[in-house]
Amino acid sequence: MHIKHNQKKEKCFVGAHCVLYLCKLSLLYRSIPLDLFDISACAYKGKLKMNVAALDAWAENL
């Protein structure tokens, strides 16, 4: 089952929170192919942290 499907109605992601959730999930899944291709975590870890920080800053304004 999908995460959102299993949530109680008062805790569902809506609107901008859905976008934030999907963006962070997308960043998480990007690391999987990089690991499969044996690309060092050092090569993308800094950029990943920067992207997550930008999303967190955006989330504070929701």
Short mmCIF file of C-alpha atoms in Angstrom, two decimals:
data_model
loop_
_atom_site.label_atom_id
_atom_site.label_comp_id
_atom_site.label_asym_id
_atom_site.label_seq_id
_atom_site.Cartn_x
_atom_site.Cartn_y
_atom_site.Cartn_z
CA MET A 1 0.00 0.00 0.00
CA HIS A 2 1.06 3.57 -0.59
CA ILE A 3 2.06 5.71 2.40
CA LYS A 4 -0.64 8.32 1.79
CA HIS A 5 -3.33 5.65 1.47
CA ASN A 6 -2.52 4.33 4.95
CA GLN A 7 -2.59 7.72 6.68
CA LYS A 8 -5.47 8.94 8.77
CA LYS A 9 -7.43 11.67 7.01
CA GLU A 10 -6.32 14.45 9.35
CA LYS A 11 -2.67 13.61 8.66
CA CYS A 12 -2.76 13.42 4.86
CA PHE A 13 -0.38 15.46 2.77
CA VAL A 14 -2.21 18.11 0.78
CA GLY A 15 -1.18 20.78 -1.70
CA ALA A 16 2.31 22.14 -1.16
CA HIS A 17 3.11 19.46 1.40
CA CYS A 18 2.61 16.81 -1.30
CA VAL A 19 5.07 18.65 -3.53
CA LEU A 20 7.62 18.85 -0.71
CA TYR A 21 7.21 15.15 0.08
CA LEU A 22 7.64 14.16 -3.57
CA CYS A 23 10.70 16.37 -4.01
CA LYS A 24 12.44 14.88 -0.99
CA LEU A 25 11.51 11.37 -2.09
CA SER A 26 12.92 12.12 -5.53
CA LEU A 27 16.21 13.22 -3.97
CA LEU A 28 16.33 10.02 -1.95
CA TYR A 29 15.80 7.81 -5.00
CA ARG A 30 18.46 9.65 -7.01
CA SER A 31 21.10 8.24 -4.71
CA ILE A 32 20.15 4.64 -5.54
CA PRO A 33 21.31 4.66 -9.22
CA LEU A 34 24.46 6.51 -8.20
CA ASP A 35 25.23 3.73 -5.73
CA LEU A 36 24.50 1.10 -8.37
CA PHE A 37 26.98 2.76 -10.73
CA ASP A 38 29.60 2.90 -7.94
CA ILE A 39 29.68 6.69 -7.93
CA SER A 40 31.19 7.89 -4.67
CA ALA A 41 28.81 9.45 -2.16
CA CYS A 42 31.26 12.33 -1.84
CA ALA A 43 30.44 13.31 -5.42
CA TYR A 44 26.78 14.02 -4.69
CA LYS A 45 26.44 14.30 -0.91
CA GLY A 46 27.14 18.05 -0.79
CA LYS A 47 24.66 18.82 -3.56
CA LEU A 48 22.07 16.58 -1.91
CA LYS A 49 22.44 18.41 1.42
CA MET A 50 22.12 21.74 -0.37
CA ASN A 51 18.92 20.63 -2.15
CA VAL A 52 17.37 19.30 1.07
CA ALA A 53 18.24 22.53 2.88
CA ALA A 54 16.51 24.51 0.12
CA LEU A 55 13.41 22.33 0.42
CA ASP A 56 13.41 22.70 4.21
CA ALA A 57 13.65 26.48 3.88
CA TRP A 58 10.72 26.41 1.46
CA ALA A 59 8.74 24.18 3.85
CA GLU A 60 9.13 26.71 6.67
CA ASN A 61 7.17 29.19 4.56
CA LEU A 62 4.19 26.89 3.99
#
